[in-house]
Amino acid sequence: MQFADLDLQKVYSYADYFKWQFEERVELIKGKIFIMSPAPNPYHQELTGDIHALLHNFLRKKPCKVYTAPFDVRLPKTSKEDKQIFTVLQPDICVICDLSKIDGRGCVGAPDIIVEILSPGNSEKELKEKKNVYEEAGVKEYWVVSPWYQNFLVYTLEGDKFLPPFVKVPGDIITSTVLPEFSIDLTELFEDSEQENG
């Protein structure tokens, strides 16, 4: 099957998604296909690498694990059967503290932290569609990083809803309710951004 053969109006499950072998990278949100942005630019990749490295180093000898895309996160509503899962996403970075959610194909269930680094083509999807499904799934923290605005939004789950996000900029320090001793200095994180984007 080729990507062009798919009916983009149809509802698909993870059972369908798992069989696809075409080159295009896609995600499923409530059964609908979303085409992922083209390969990220170098600065996006550097930010991803830097945040992953900070998390990876912090989590050494701790029970949580950190993963980067491509890494499938399946968000079941009722059943964990492949044909009953209709949301499959590839966050840039995710932190998982319940290691029973990890299997040979990625993660099934909500990660504790999800980090998405925006690209010009995916801002609306990240801020609307993904925020809604992450909230519904019970992701405890959702971090949205904007390379060009040099800001960092932190959504924290309270009950079953995300609180209005904290907006952090260079000069601020990111902290986490999930990882209480973890922090990111945004001045250091974004220090090369003007050179990279200029």
XYZ file of N, CA and C in Angstrom:
594
model
N 0.834 -1.198 0.000
C 0.000 0.000 0.000
C 0.873 1.254 0.000
N 0.474 2.239 -0.793
C 1.145 3.527 -0.829
C 0.339 4.536 -0.010
N 1.007 5.581 0.436
C 0.300 6.603 1.199
C -0.867 7.178 0.393
N -0.647 7.350 -0.905
C -1.688 7.924 -1.773
C -2.939 7.046 -1.831
N -2.819 5.777 -1.484
C -3.973 4.868 -1.515
C -4.897 5.042 -0.311
N -4.433 5.747 0.717
C -5.242 5.888 1.929
C -6.378 6.886 1.726
N -7.489 6.598 2.337
C -8.620 7.518 2.367
C -8.478 8.370 3.624
N -8.122 9.648 3.457
C -7.841 10.498 4.609
C -9.093 10.846 5.408
N -10.264 10.489 4.888
C -11.514 10.720 5.624
C -11.893 9.524 6.501
N -11.216 8.419 6.301
C -11.542 7.197 7.027
C -10.931 7.218 8.430
N -11.520 6.451 9.350
C -10.978 6.286 10.694
C -10.106 5.028 10.711
N -8.861 5.197 11.160
C -7.904 4.095 11.205
C -7.524 3.791 12.649
N -7.084 2.564 12.874
C -6.633 2.151 14.199
C -5.128 1.874 14.165
N -4.576 1.594 15.353
C -3.166 1.227 15.421
C -2.894 -0.062 14.652
N -3.875 -0.945 14.563
C -3.702 -2.186 13.792
C -3.415 -1.850 12.325
N -4.087 -0.823 11.771
C -3.808 -0.367 10.402
C -2.426 0.284 10.353
N -2.210 1.222 11.248
C -0.973 2.014 11.297
C 0.257 1.111 11.340
N 0.182 0.050 12.141
C 1.335 -0.822 12.339
C 1.723 -1.552 11.054
N 0.784 -1.721 10.131
C 1.064 -2.442 8.879
C 1.635 -1.544 7.782
N 1.478 -0.227 7.931
C 1.906 0.676 6.866
C 3.423 0.701 6.745
N 3.898 0.673 5.504
C 5.338 0.642 5.244
C 5.806 1.807 4.370
N 4.933 2.771 4.088
C 5.336 3.847 3.189
C 6.297 4.828 3.882
N 6.929 5.666 3.049
C 7.985 6.555 3.560
C 7.440 7.695 4.407
N 6.254 8.199 4.070
C 5.705 9.334 4.793
C 5.490 8.991 6.266
N 5.850 9.902 7.141
C 5.621 9.707 8.574
C 4.277 10.319 8.947
N 3.464 9.536 9.617
C 2.132 10.004 9.991
C 1.861 9.705 11.459
N 0.878 10.395 11.993
C 0.366 10.118 13.326
C -1.146 9.944 13.200
N -1.733 9.275 14.168
C -3.192 9.143 14.236
C -3.693 9.906 15.452
N -4.691 10.745 15.236
C -5.352 11.438 16.329
C -6.834 11.126 16.222
N -7.310 10.318 17.160
C -8.704 9.867 17.166
C -9.086 9.235 15.826
N -8.155 8.455 15.281
C -8.411 7.697 14.064
C -8.151 8.432 12.770
N -7.892 9.746 12.847
C -7.634 10.542 11.642
C -6.135 10.659 11.405
N -5.742 10.599 10.131
C -4.327 10.666 9.767
C -3.854 12.116 9.747
N -2.738 12.361 10.411
C -2.060 13.654 10.358
C -0.664 13.404 9.809
N -0.340 14.093 8.710
C 0.987 13.950 8.113
C 1.962 14.765 8.946
N 3.066 14.155 9.336
C 4.055 14.865 10.141
C 4.838 15.831 9.265
N 5.363 16.868 9.887
C 6.149 17.866 9.165
C 7.370 17.209 8.532
N 7.940 17.858 7.503
C 9.191 17.332 6.932
C 10.276 17.252 8.005
N 11.388 16.645 7.654
C 12.481 16.482 8.618
C 12.784 17.808 9.296
N 12.921 17.798 10.631
C 13.150 19.041 11.357
C 14.442 19.727 10.940
N 14.455 21.080 11.110
C 15.673 21.821 10.776
C 16.740 21.579 11.848
N 17.987 21.967 11.566
C 19.068 21.657 12.506
C 18.833 22.216 13.910
N 18.250 23.415 14.026
C 18.066 23.989 15.363
C 17.032 23.197 16.162
N 15.974 22.756 15.486
C 14.981 21.886 16.131
C 15.676 20.640 16.670
N 16.551 20.063 15.847
C 17.271 18.861 16.255
C 18.194 19.138 17.441
N 18.854 20.298 17.430
C 19.746 20.639 18.536
C 18.963 20.820 19.829
N 17.830 21.520 19.758
C 17.001 21.703 20.952
C 16.527 20.356 21.489
N 16.080 19.497 20.574
C 15.636 18.163 20.989
C 16.771 17.424 21.691
N 17.939 17.459 21.086
C 19.098 16.776 21.668
C 19.490 17.348 23.018
N 19.465 18.673 23.139
C 19.854 19.306 24.402
C 18.878 18.958 25.525
N 17.568 19.047 25.235
C 16.567 18.739 26.270
C 16.638 17.257 26.641
N 16.781 16.397 25.614
C 16.910 14.961 25.886
C 18.132 14.682 26.760
N 19.256 15.320 26.445
C 20.481 15.086 27.211
C 20.307 15.506 28.672
N 19.659 16.660 28.902
C 19.422 17.121 30.274
C 18.552 16.113 31.031
N 17.484 15.652 30.385
C 16.599 14.680 31.025
C 17.311 13.343 31.236
N 18.021 12.893 30.211
C 18.718 11.601 30.296
C 19.722 11.597 31.449
N 20.505 12.672 31.556
C 21.511 12.745 32.623
C 20.850 12.797 33.999
N 19.745 13.540 34.099
C 19.039 13.640 35.377
C 18.452 12.295 35.795
N 17.971 11.530 34.822
C 17.251 10.293 35.127
C 18.150 9.072 35.315
N 19.455 9.245 35.189
C 20.359 8.119 35.443
C 20.114 7.564 36.847
N 19.960 6.254 36.939
C 19.731 5.548 38.205
C 18.418 5.947 38.871
N 17.500 6.517 38.074
C 16.155 6.805 38.575
C 15.173 5.906 37.818
N 13.959 5.732 38.343
C 13.037 4.761 37.727
C 12.414 5.211 36.407
N 12.516 6.479 36.028
C 11.897 6.960 34.786
C 12.863 6.821 33.611
N 12.292 6.731 32.401
C 13.085 6.655 31.167
C 12.660 7.792 30.241
N 13.589 8.252 29.392
C 13.283 9.298 28.410
C 13.555 8.756 27.007
N 12.644 9.075 26.072
C 12.746 8.599 24.689
C 12.535 9.765 23.740
N 13.137 9.660 22.541
C 12.928 10.661 21.496
C 12.323 10.003 20.262
N 11.650 10.829 19.437
C 11.069 10.346 18.190
C 12.186 9.863 17.258
N 11.871 8.867 16.435
C 10.582 8.176 16.301
C 10.367 7.143 17.401
N 9.275 7.314 18.125
C 8.909 6.428 19.234
C 7.396 6.531 19.375
N 6.696 5.434 19.074
C 5.236 5.479 19.070
C 4.662 5.502 20.483
N 3.792 6.457 20.712
C 3.026 6.533 21.954
C 1.566 6.264 21.602
N 1.058 5.127 22.077
C -0.338 4.738 21.816
C -1.177 5.152 23.017
N -2.272 5.836 22.736
C -3.127 6.334 23.808
C -4.489 5.660 23.723
N -4.649 4.518 24.396
C -5.928 3.805 24.335
C -7.003 4.518 25.134
N -8.246 4.413 24.671
C -9.385 4.981 25.408
C -9.984 3.926 26.344
N -10.191 2.719 25.809
C -10.837 1.669 26.606
C -9.984 0.401 26.618
N -9.659 -0.109 25.436
C -8.925 -1.372 25.318
C -7.516 -1.120 24.782
N -6.572 -1.967 25.202
C -5.207 -1.874 24.690
C -5.005 -2.718 23.436
N -6.071 -3.324 22.917
C -5.969 -4.079 21.669
C -5.659 -3.121 20.516
N -4.778 -3.560 19.607
C -4.351 -2.706 18.498
C -5.531 -2.119 17.731
N -6.547 -2.941 17.467
C -7.669 -2.474 16.643
C -8.590 -1.523 17.399
N -8.363 -1.371 18.716
C -9.184 -0.465 19.526
C -8.437 0.817 19.925
N -7.219 0.975 19.421
C -6.434 2.190 19.705
C -6.459 3.075 18.462
N -6.904 4.327 18.638
C -7.090 5.224 17.498
C -6.213 6.474 17.561
N -5.388 6.581 18.595
C -4.452 7.707 18.684
C -3.046 7.157 18.883
N -2.170 7.451 17.923
C -0.764 7.036 17.955
C 0.067 8.250 17.570
N 0.889 8.725 18.493
C 1.667 9.939 18.267
C 3.151 9.666 18.440
N 3.954 10.558 17.874
C 5.407 10.466 18.019
C 5.920 11.786 18.585
N 5.790 11.972 19.901
C 6.299 13.211 20.499
C 7.803 13.338 20.290
N 8.282 14.578 20.255
C 9.725 14.772 20.121
C 10.462 14.092 21.274
N 9.930 14.259 22.494
C 10.545 13.668 23.681
C 9.415 13.234 24.614
N 9.582 12.101 25.278
C 8.632 11.744 26.335
C 9.371 11.084 27.489
N 8.850 11.328 28.690
C 9.375 10.726 29.909
C 8.310 9.790 30.455
N 8.716 8.553 30.729
C 7.788 7.526 31.209
C 8.319 6.985 32.534
N 7.498 7.092 33.570
C 7.915 6.616 34.898
C 7.285 5.279 35.260
N 6.184 4.914 34.611
C 5.587 3.590 34.800
C 6.113 2.693 33.678
N 7.180 1.970 33.979
C 7.877 1.230 32.924
C 7.062 0.059 32.388
N 5.959 -0.292 33.057
C 5.095 -1.348 32.524
C 4.378 -0.885 31.255
N 4.390 0.425 30.981
C 3.759 0.952 29.763
C 4.638 0.764 28.526
N 5.903 0.401 28.721
C 6.845 0.269 27.612
C 6.848 -1.172 27.112
N 6.712 -1.322 25.798
C 6.829 -2.647 25.197
C 7.719 -2.559 23.965
N 7.787 -3.613 23.202
C 8.680 -3.655 22.051
C 8.307 -2.711 20.922
N 7.139 -2.076 20.994
C 6.700 -1.168 19.939
C 6.565 0.269 20.414
N 6.999 0.564 21.634
C 6.917 1.934 22.132
C 6.252 1.974 23.491
N 5.296 2.894 23.633
C 4.608 3.102 24.899
C 3.112 2.960 24.678
N 2.435 2.256 25.575
C 0.981 2.169 25.520
C 0.446 2.766 26.818
N -0.218 3.906 26.697
C -0.659 4.672 27.854
C 0.056 6.005 27.896
N -0.396 6.875 28.780
C 0.121 8.243 28.825
C 1.510 8.316 29.446
N 2.484 8.910 28.739
C 3.750 9.250 29.390
C 3.493 10.291 30.489
N 4.468 10.442 31.377
C 4.338 11.438 32.441
C 4.600 12.849 31.924
N 5.597 12.982 31.056
C 5.928 14.275 30.444
C 6.038 14.074 28.948
N 5.460 14.997 28.191
C 5.639 15.023 26.738
C 6.182 16.391 26.360
N 7.203 16.386 25.494
C 7.802 17.619 24.997
C 7.633 17.652 23.484
N 7.031 18.722 22.985
C 6.930 18.937 21.538
C 7.670 20.226 21.204
N 8.575 20.155 20.234
C 9.307 21.324 19.765
C 8.697 21.719 18.435
N 8.129 22.915 18.376
C 7.334 23.308 17.223
C 8.184 23.518 15.985
N 7.578 23.190 14.843
C 8.115 23.508 13.528
C 7.111 24.430 12.862
N 7.514 25.201 11.847
C 6.575 26.143 11.241
C 5.274 25.504 10.777
N 5.317 24.244 10.351
C 4.116 23.623 9.806
C 3.208 22.941 10.815
N 3.605 22.881 12.084
C 2.787 22.065 12.988
C 2.307 22.764 14.249
N 2.435 24.066 14.335
C 2.068 24.768 15.561
C 0.612 24.552 15.939
N -0.293 24.716 14.992
C -1.718 24.601 15.303
C -2.055 23.191 15.779
N -1.487 22.189 15.105
C -1.755 20.804 15.506
C -1.269 20.553 16.929
N -0.041 21.003 17.227
C 0.511 20.772 18.557
C -0.331 21.442 19.636
N -0.702 22.696 19.376
C -1.366 23.473 20.420
C -2.830 23.112 20.600
N -3.470 22.536 19.602
C -4.891 22.216 19.716
C -5.127 20.719 19.789
N -4.930 20.040 18.676
C -5.250 18.611 18.620
C -4.469 17.804 19.657
N -3.174 17.995 19.685
C -2.366 17.178 20.588
C -2.610 17.550 22.045
N -2.725 18.826 22.326
C -2.996 19.223 23.713
C -4.250 18.526 24.220
N -5.286 18.490 23.394
C -6.543 17.874 23.818
C -6.378 16.379 24.105
N -5.686 15.661 23.213
C -5.555 14.217 23.450
C -4.613 13.914 24.614
N -3.577 14.734 24.791
C -2.689 14.520 25.932
C -3.436 14.775 27.248
N -4.274 15.794 27.250
C -5.067 16.091 28.440
C -6.026 14.940 28.744
N -6.748 14.478 27.729
C -7.696 13.378 27.904
C -7.004 12.104 28.384
N -5.781 11.874 27.894
C -5.055 10.638 28.230
C -4.456 10.680 29.635
N -4.323 11.889 30.208
C -3.757 11.997 31.547
C -2.263 12.240 31.595
N -1.696 12.858 30.533
C -0.284 13.257 30.559
C -0.123 14.317 31.655
N 0.818 14.113 32.568
C 0.927 15.010 33.725
C 1.497 16.377 33.374
N 2.451 16.397 32.441
C 3.013 17.680 31.989
C 3.218 17.635 30.484
N 2.869 18.737 29.840
C 3.040 18.884 28.392
C 3.827 20.164 28.176
N 5.033 20.009 27.630
C 5.906 21.150 27.378
C 5.900 21.441 25.882
N 5.644 22.679 25.505
C 5.647 23.095 24.103
C 6.730 24.151 23.938
N 7.719 23.850 23.095
C 8.875 24.724 22.921
C 8.794 25.396 21.558
N 8.882 26.726 21.541
C 8.873 27.482 20.290
C 10.275 28.025 20.028
N 10.991 27.436 19.071
C 12.357 27.895 18.810
C 12.421 29.350 18.356
N 11.481 29.773 17.496
C 11.606 31.125 16.934
C 11.162 32.204 17.906
N 10.217 31.926 18.793
C 9.826 32.900 19.819
C 10.642 32.730 21.099
N 11.456 31.712 21.142
C 12.281 31.416 22.314
C 11.423 31.382 23.581
N 10.326 30.645 23.510
C 9.550 30.464 24.732
C 9.199 29.003 24.942
N 8.740 28.734 26.134
C 8.557 27.378 26.619
C 7.252 27.389 27.407
N 6.216 26.717 26.896
C 4.937 26.633 27.600
C 4.902 25.356 28.411
N 4.465 25.447 29.648
C 4.360 24.270 30.508
C 2.909 24.117 30.942
N 2.264 23.056 30.440
C 0.908 22.701 30.867
C 1.032 21.637 31.951
N 0.359 21.835 33.074
C 0.380 20.873 34.166
C -1.037 20.376 34.413
N -1.184 19.054 34.494
C -2.500 18.455 34.698
C -2.907 18.591 36.166
N -4.119 19.088 36.363
C -4.706 19.113 37.705
C -6.076 18.470 37.602
N -6.252 17.335 38.282
C -7.469 16.552 38.069
C -7.416 15.962 36.676
N -8.404 16.298 35.843
C -8.391 15.802 34.466
C -8.250 16.927 33.444
N -7.785 18.112 33.895
C -7.634 19.254 32.991
C -6.260 19.883 33.146
N -5.723 20.389 32.021
C -4.493 21.172 32.092
C -4.802 22.552 32.658
N -3.979 22.999 33.579
C -4.061 24.385 34.033
C -3.592 25.294 32.904
N -3.997 26.582 32.909
C -3.435 27.505 31.905
C -1.909 27.436 31.961
N -1.257 27.475 30.796
C 0.189 27.227 30.791
C 0.999 28.374 31.377
N 2.106 27.991 32.002
C 3.124 28.966 32.360
C 3.952 29.214 31.103
N 4.207 30.485 30.779
C 5.049 30.815 29.632
C 6.409 31.250 30.169
N 7.438 30.530 29.773
C 8.790 30.817 30.241
C 9.649 31.277 29.067
N 10.575 32.194 29.349
C 11.448 32.768 28.321
C 12.883 32.783 28.859
N 13.882 33.106 27.994
C 15.254 33.193 28.498
C 15.330 34.095 29.732
N 16.067 33.641 30.720
C 16.102 34.297 32.020
C 15.315 33.511 33.051
N 14.398 32.649 32.569
C 13.599 31.815 33.462
C 14.218 30.426 33.599
N 13.788 29.740 34.641
C 14.201 28.357 34.896
C 12.960 27.479 34.817
N 13.038 26.407 34.037
C 11.949 25.426 33.974
C 12.115 24.435 35.117
N 11.032 24.211 35.847
C 11.015 23.147 36.846
C 9.839 22.231 36.529
N 9.789 21.100 37.224
C 8.786 20.090 36.901
C 8.160 19.541 38.178
N 6.827 19.392 38.163
C 6.160 18.746 39.294
C 6.386 17.234 39.249
N 6.619 16.695 38.055
C 6.862 15.256 37.909
C 8.272 14.891 38.378
N 9.239 15.760 38.059
C 10.645 15.545 38.417
C 11.092 16.725 39.283
N 10.787 16.715 40.570
C 10.937 17.908 41.410
C 12.330 18.530 41.453
N 13.376 17.763 41.294
C 14.724 18.339 41.387
C 15.296 18.708 40.023
N 14.525 18.504 38.966
C 15.004 18.776 37.612
C 14.774 20.247 37.261
N 15.702 20.835 36.509
C 15.512 22.215 36.042
C 16.242 22.423 34.717
N 15.743 23.394 33.953
C 16.385 23.801 32.698
C 16.531 25.313 32.727
N 17.741 25.806 32.516
C 18.004 27.240 32.405
C 17.748 27.631 30.953
N 16.691 28.419 30.723
C 16.322 28.738 29.341
C 17.322 29.663 28.660
N 18.057 30.455 29.415
C 19.101 31.279 28.794
C 20.129 30.377 28.133
N 20.542 29.338 28.848
C 21.513 28.397 28.285
C 20.906 27.606 27.134
N 19.650 27.177 27.294
C 19.025 26.350 26.255
C 18.920 27.089 24.927
N 18.551 28.374 24.996
C 18.309 29.124 23.766
C 19.518 29.961 23.325
N 20.660 29.807 23.993
C 21.765 30.743 23.753
C 22.243 30.779 22.308
N 22.118 29.686 21.561
C 22.587 29.669 20.175
C 21.484 29.967 19.166
N 20.285 30.281 19.637
C 19.145 30.348 18.734
C 19.256 31.448 17.689
N 19.690 32.626 18.083
C 19.754 33.720 17.106
C 20.762 33.403 16.011
N 21.875 32.802 16.391
C 22.874 32.412 15.389
C 22.307 31.351 14.462
N 21.590 30.347 15.045
C 21.058 29.258 14.242
C 19.935 29.726 13.333
N 19.102 30.661 13.839
C 17.934 31.101 13.058
C 18.239 32.325 12.221
N 19.392 32.922 12.419
C 19.688 34.190 11.758
C 20.255 34.012 10.442
